[in-house]
Amino acid sequence: MGILNFFKKDSFNMDTLEGIEKIKISKYPPIKGLESPIKNIEYILQRKATEHKKNGRMDLAIACLKKSNELMPHSNFQYQASDYMRYIKYLRQNGQEDIADSEENRLHQEHPELFDKRIGNRKRIIESIEKCKQYHTDLIYIKTNGKCPLCKKYNNKIFSISGKSKKYPQLPKEFLTEGGFDKDCFVGVSIKL
């Protein structure tokens, strides 16, 4: 019997409020390559919320999304603001404006990086600069949103971190201090050997 339990998958009751509330934080292995989170419980809860909404069970749909939001920060997948905001959208559709406002404020406080991509950009830029030091290079490659008028002039360009290169311009200080120019723009960074 023990060996059968070893191979038995966790089962979750997503059709009752009590069952949804009992779902615990899962530990996942890192995602490799082009894998997706479709087997992750927080993702499954998002899909189940859609099903409950279609069946007129907004209480269960909202509970699924609330639990999904609790689990997403612990996932091996990086979710976007729109994934988290779905819970707030459902609350508003269900006439729960006060709770929606409170949850939205909490989300902005706990996860500001979801609403300002410069926070994550700055972290990646600093990590890349540390790698540059390890590889004894001063050059960094920047990829930005090619459509944003503020960011597109830096897209697919090589910059010198120190400004000492005769061939490449110095990395604009806004990348180091702010993580970029626009809160809605992702900045990709890699070292140039």
mmCIF file of C-alpha atoms in Angstrom:
data_model
loop_
_atom_site.group_PDB
_atom_site.id
_atom_site.type_symbol
_atom_site.label_atom_id
_atom_site.label_comp_id
_atom_site.label_asym_id
_atom_site.label_seq_id
_atom_site.Cartn_x
_atom_site.Cartn_y
_atom_site.Cartn_z
ATOM 1 C CA MET A 1 0.000 0.000 0.000
ATOM 2 C CA GLY A 2 2.865 2.408 0.811
ATOM 3 C CA ILE A 3 4.358 2.215 -2.679
ATOM 4 C CA LEU A 4 0.980 3.039 -4.223
ATOM 5 C CA ASN A 5 0.658 6.116 -2.016
ATOM 6 C CA PHE A 6 4.132 7.204 -3.121
ATOM 7 C CA PHE A 7 2.959 7.411 -6.738
ATOM 8 C CA LYS A 8 -0.479 8.828 -5.921
ATOM 9 C CA LYS A 9 -0.843 12.457 -7.008
ATOM 10 C CA ASP A 10 -2.142 15.047 -4.587
ATOM 11 C CA SER A 11 -5.840 15.539 -5.083
ATOM 12 C CA PHE A 12 -7.603 18.753 -4.308
ATOM 13 C CA ASN A 13 -11.273 19.516 -3.862
ATOM 14 C CA MET A 14 -11.836 22.722 -5.802
ATOM 15 C CA ASP A 15 -15.614 22.438 -5.681
ATOM 16 C CA THR A 16 -16.122 23.547 -2.073
ATOM 17 C CA LEU A 17 -14.940 26.596 -0.151
ATOM 18 C CA GLU A 18 -13.470 24.316 2.533
ATOM 19 C CA GLY A 19 -11.585 22.239 -0.035
ATOM 20 C CA ILE A 20 -10.124 25.309 -1.730
ATOM 21 C CA GLU A 21 -9.064 26.785 1.617
ATOM 22 C CA LYS A 22 -7.212 23.548 2.548
ATOM 23 C CA ILE A 23 -4.894 23.739 -0.474
ATOM 24 C CA LYS A 24 -1.328 24.229 0.754
ATOM 25 C CA ILE A 25 1.719 25.893 -0.821
ATOM 26 C CA SER A 26 3.460 23.447 -3.147
ATOM 27 C CA LYS A 27 7.163 23.126 -3.852
ATOM 28 C CA TYR A 28 8.010 22.792 -7.509
ATOM 29 C CA PRO A 29 11.232 21.998 -9.330
ATOM 30 C CA PRO A 30 12.591 24.883 -11.429
ATOM 31 C CA ILE A 31 11.021 25.305 -14.858
ATOM 32 C CA LYS A 32 13.467 24.432 -17.629
ATOM 33 C CA GLY A 33 13.405 25.864 -21.110
ATOM 34 C CA LEU A 34 9.931 26.336 -22.536
ATOM 35 C CA GLU A 35 8.000 24.490 -19.828
ATOM 36 C CA SER A 36 4.806 26.071 -18.587
ATOM 37 C CA PRO A 37 2.998 26.026 -15.235
ATOM 38 C CA ILE A 38 -0.079 24.134 -16.491
ATOM 39 C CA LYS A 39 0.409 21.378 -13.886
ATOM 40 C CA ASN A 40 0.874 23.845 -11.021
ATOM 41 C CA ILE A 41 -2.014 24.128 -8.592
ATOM 42 C CA GLU A 42 -2.136 27.943 -8.787
ATOM 43 C CA TYR A 43 -2.600 27.691 -12.569
ATOM 44 C CA ILE A 44 -5.231 24.957 -12.236
ATOM 45 C CA LEU A 45 -7.095 27.135 -9.724
ATOM 46 C CA GLN A 46 -7.171 29.952 -12.303
ATOM 47 C CA ARG A 47 -8.785 27.604 -14.848
ATOM 48 C CA LYS A 48 -11.199 26.231 -12.255
ATOM 49 C CA ALA A 49 -12.265 29.809 -11.421
ATOM 50 C CA THR A 50 -13.332 30.269 -15.047
ATOM 51 C CA GLU A 51 -15.363 27.068 -14.878
ATOM 52 C CA HIS A 52 -17.070 28.116 -11.628
ATOM 53 C CA LYS A 53 -17.874 31.557 -13.060
ATOM 54 C CA LYS A 54 -19.471 29.993 -16.155
ATOM 55 C CA ASN A 55 -21.563 27.805 -13.842
ATOM 56 C CA GLY A 56 -22.736 30.804 -11.815
ATOM 57 C CA ARG A 57 -20.665 29.973 -8.725
ATOM 58 C CA MET A 58 -18.875 33.285 -8.182
ATOM 59 C CA ASP A 59 -18.197 32.383 -4.532
ATOM 60 C CA LEU A 60 -16.108 29.393 -5.650
ATOM 61 C CA ALA A 61 -14.537 31.318 -8.543
ATOM 62 C CA ILE A 62 -13.419 34.077 -6.159
ATOM 63 C CA ALA A 63 -12.131 31.531 -3.624
ATOM 64 C CA CYS A 64 -10.087 29.810 -6.364
ATOM 65 C CA LEU A 65 -8.538 33.100 -7.465
ATOM 66 C CA LYS A 66 -7.821 34.190 -3.898
ATOM 67 C CA LYS A 67 -6.017 30.901 -3.212
ATOM 68 C CA SER A 68 -4.190 31.157 -6.544
ATOM 69 C CA ASN A 69 -2.955 34.636 -5.573
ATOM 70 C CA GLU A 70 -1.686 33.247 -2.256
ATOM 71 C CA LEU A 71 0.251 30.517 -4.082
ATOM 72 C CA MET A 72 1.665 32.467 -7.054
ATOM 73 C CA PRO A 73 4.534 34.179 -5.156
ATOM 74 C CA HIS A 74 5.822 30.682 -4.226
ATOM 75 C CA SER A 75 5.606 29.300 -7.759
ATOM 76 C CA ASN A 76 8.429 28.278 -10.064
ATOM 77 C CA PHE A 77 6.771 30.474 -12.709
ATOM 78 C CA GLN A 78 6.687 34.256 -12.784
ATOM 79 C CA TYR A 79 3.156 35.596 -13.010
ATOM 80 C CA GLN A 80 2.120 39.019 -14.298
ATOM 81 C CA ALA A 81 -0.019 41.712 -12.689
ATOM 82 C CA SER A 82 -2.969 40.655 -14.876
ATOM 83 C CA ASP A 83 -2.884 37.164 -13.331
ATOM 84 C CA TYR A 84 -3.139 38.623 -9.821
ATOM 85 C CA MET A 85 -5.666 41.304 -10.811
ATOM 86 C CA ARG A 86 -8.129 38.696 -12.060
ATOM 87 C CA TYR A 87 -9.135 38.057 -8.435
ATOM 88 C CA ILE A 88 -9.837 41.759 -7.941
ATOM 89 C CA LYS A 89 -11.787 41.899 -11.212
ATOM 90 C CA TYR A 90 -14.016 39.019 -10.064
ATOM 91 C CA LEU A 91 -14.592 40.721 -6.690
ATOM 92 C CA ARG A 92 -15.732 43.875 -8.511
ATOM 93 C CA GLN A 93 -17.990 41.883 -10.848
ATOM 94 C CA ASN A 94 -19.547 40.343 -7.754
ATOM 95 C CA GLY A 95 -20.235 43.783 -6.203
ATOM 96 C CA GLN A 96 -17.543 43.461 -3.525
ATOM 97 C CA GLU A 97 -15.963 46.879 -4.161
ATOM 98 C CA ASP A 98 -14.597 47.445 -0.637
ATOM 99 C CA ILE A 99 -12.839 44.079 -0.555
ATOM 100 C CA ALA A 100 -11.566 44.631 -4.112
ATOM 101 C CA ASP A 101 -10.122 48.040 -3.172
ATOM 102 C CA SER A 102 -8.481 46.608 -0.061
ATOM 103 C CA GLU A 103 -7.018 43.636 -1.961
ATOM 104 C CA GLU A 104 -5.743 45.866 -4.760
ATOM 105 C CA ASN A 105 -4.011 48.161 -2.254
ATOM 106 C CA ARG A 106 -2.462 45.153 -0.514
ATOM 107 C CA LEU A 107 -1.283 43.739 -3.842
ATOM 108 C CA HIS A 108 0.393 47.038 -4.768
ATOM 109 C CA GLN A 109 2.145 47.144 -1.392
ATOM 110 C CA GLU A 110 3.270 43.511 -1.320
ATOM 111 C CA HIS A 111 4.224 43.194 -4.998
ATOM 112 C CA PRO A 112 5.188 46.616 -6.415
ATOM 113 C CA GLU A 113 7.328 44.888 -9.056
ATOM 114 C CA LEU A 114 4.139 43.699 -10.766
ATOM 115 C CA PHE A 115 3.108 47.273 -11.500
ATOM 116 C CA ASP A 116 6.520 48.806 -12.172
ATOM 117 C CA LYS A 117 8.771 46.639 -14.341
ATOM 118 C CA ARG A 118 11.710 48.917 -13.576
ATOM 119 C CA ILE A 119 12.070 47.214 -10.175
ATOM 120 C CA GLY A 120 12.831 43.830 -11.761
ATOM 121 C CA ASN A 121 14.815 45.495 -14.547
ATOM 122 C CA ARG A 122 17.131 47.181 -12.058
ATOM 123 C CA LYS A 123 17.735 43.902 -10.239
ATOM 124 C CA ARG A 124 18.652 42.135 -13.510
ATOM 125 C CA ILE A 125 20.903 45.013 -14.599
ATOM 126 C CA ILE A 126 22.809 44.943 -11.307
ATOM 127 C CA GLU A 127 23.170 41.135 -11.535
ATOM 128 C CA SER A 128 24.499 41.480 -15.093
ATOM 129 C CA ILE A 129 27.000 44.122 -14.017
ATOM 130 C CA GLU A 130 28.276 41.729 -11.334
ATOM 131 C CA LYS A 131 28.704 39.062 -14.035
ATOM 132 C CA CYS A 132 30.582 41.588 -16.158
ATOM 133 C CA LYS A 133 33.045 42.029 -13.297
ATOM 134 C CA GLN A 134 33.531 38.253 -13.079
ATOM 135 C CA TYR A 135 34.250 38.051 -16.807
ATOM 136 C CA HIS A 136 36.357 41.223 -16.840
ATOM 137 C CA THR A 137 34.205 42.978 -19.395
ATOM 138 C CA ASP A 138 32.771 46.477 -19.374
ATOM 139 C CA LEU A 139 30.146 45.906 -22.041
ATOM 140 C CA ILE A 140 26.478 45.174 -21.574
ATOM 141 C CA TYR A 141 23.773 44.449 -24.171
ATOM 142 C CA ILE A 142 20.331 46.017 -23.669
ATOM 143 C CA LYS A 143 17.083 44.862 -25.271
ATOM 144 C CA THR A 144 13.992 46.975 -24.635
ATOM 145 C CA ASN A 145 10.477 47.413 -25.901
ATOM 146 C CA GLY A 146 10.984 48.500 -29.500
ATOM 147 C CA LYS A 147 7.608 50.273 -29.577
ATOM 148 C CA CYS A 148 7.926 52.488 -26.506
ATOM 149 C CA PRO A 149 9.067 55.986 -27.548
ATOM 150 C CA LEU A 150 11.144 56.325 -24.370
ATOM 151 C CA CYS A 151 12.874 52.959 -24.570
ATOM 152 C CA LYS A 152 13.188 52.096 -28.258
ATOM 153 C CA LYS A 153 16.313 54.209 -28.787
ATOM 154 C CA TYR A 154 18.150 51.838 -26.390
ATOM 155 C CA ASN A 155 16.849 48.651 -27.999
ATOM 156 C CA ASN A 156 19.447 46.130 -29.223
ATOM 157 C CA LYS A 157 22.369 48.343 -28.228
ATOM 158 C CA ILE A 158 25.689 47.697 -26.517
ATOM 159 C CA PHE A 159 26.780 50.055 -23.747
ATOM 160 C CA SER A 160 29.907 50.575 -21.693
ATOM 161 C CA ILE A 161 29.232 50.391 -17.963
ATOM 162 C CA SER A 162 32.116 52.701 -17.075
ATOM 163 C CA GLY A 163 31.882 54.938 -20.134
ATOM 164 C CA LYS A 164 35.541 54.279 -20.981
ATOM 165 C CA SER A 165 34.855 52.530 -24.291
ATOM 166 C CA LYS A 166 35.705 54.473 -27.430
ATOM 167 C CA LYS A 167 33.323 52.348 -29.477
ATOM 168 C CA TYR A 168 30.201 52.174 -27.251
ATOM 169 C CA PRO A 169 28.350 54.884 -25.297
ATOM 170 C CA GLN A 170 28.047 54.790 -21.529
ATOM 171 C CA LEU A 171 25.062 52.960 -20.066
ATOM 172 C CA PRO A 172 22.515 55.670 -19.195
ATOM 173 C CA LYS A 173 22.369 56.208 -15.433
ATOM 174 C CA GLU A 174 18.582 55.713 -15.471
ATOM 175 C CA PHE A 175 19.147 52.001 -16.099
ATOM 176 C CA LEU A 176 21.280 51.752 -12.957
ATOM 177 C CA THR A 177 19.294 54.034 -10.683
ATOM 178 C CA GLU A 178 15.736 53.437 -11.894
ATOM 179 C CA GLY A 179 15.790 50.235 -13.958
ATOM 180 C CA GLY A 180 14.865 52.085 -17.131
ATOM 181 C CA PHE A 181 12.627 54.887 -18.280
ATOM 182 C CA ASP A 182 9.085 53.498 -18.380
ATOM 183 C CA LYS A 183 7.346 51.498 -15.644
ATOM 184 C CA ASP A 184 5.604 49.347 -18.255
ATOM 185 C CA CYS A 185 8.724 48.343 -20.214
ATOM 186 C CA PHE A 186 10.746 45.207 -19.646
ATOM 187 C CA VAL A 187 14.505 45.564 -20.138
ATOM 188 C CA GLY A 188 16.477 42.483 -21.134
ATOM 189 C CA VAL A 189 20.153 42.517 -20.225
ATOM 190 C CA SER A 190 23.125 40.341 -21.092
ATOM 191 C CA ILE A 191 26.858 40.717 -20.878
ATOM 192 C CA LYS A 192 28.861 41.304 -24.040
ATOM 193 C CA LEU A 193 32.127 39.402 -24.097
#
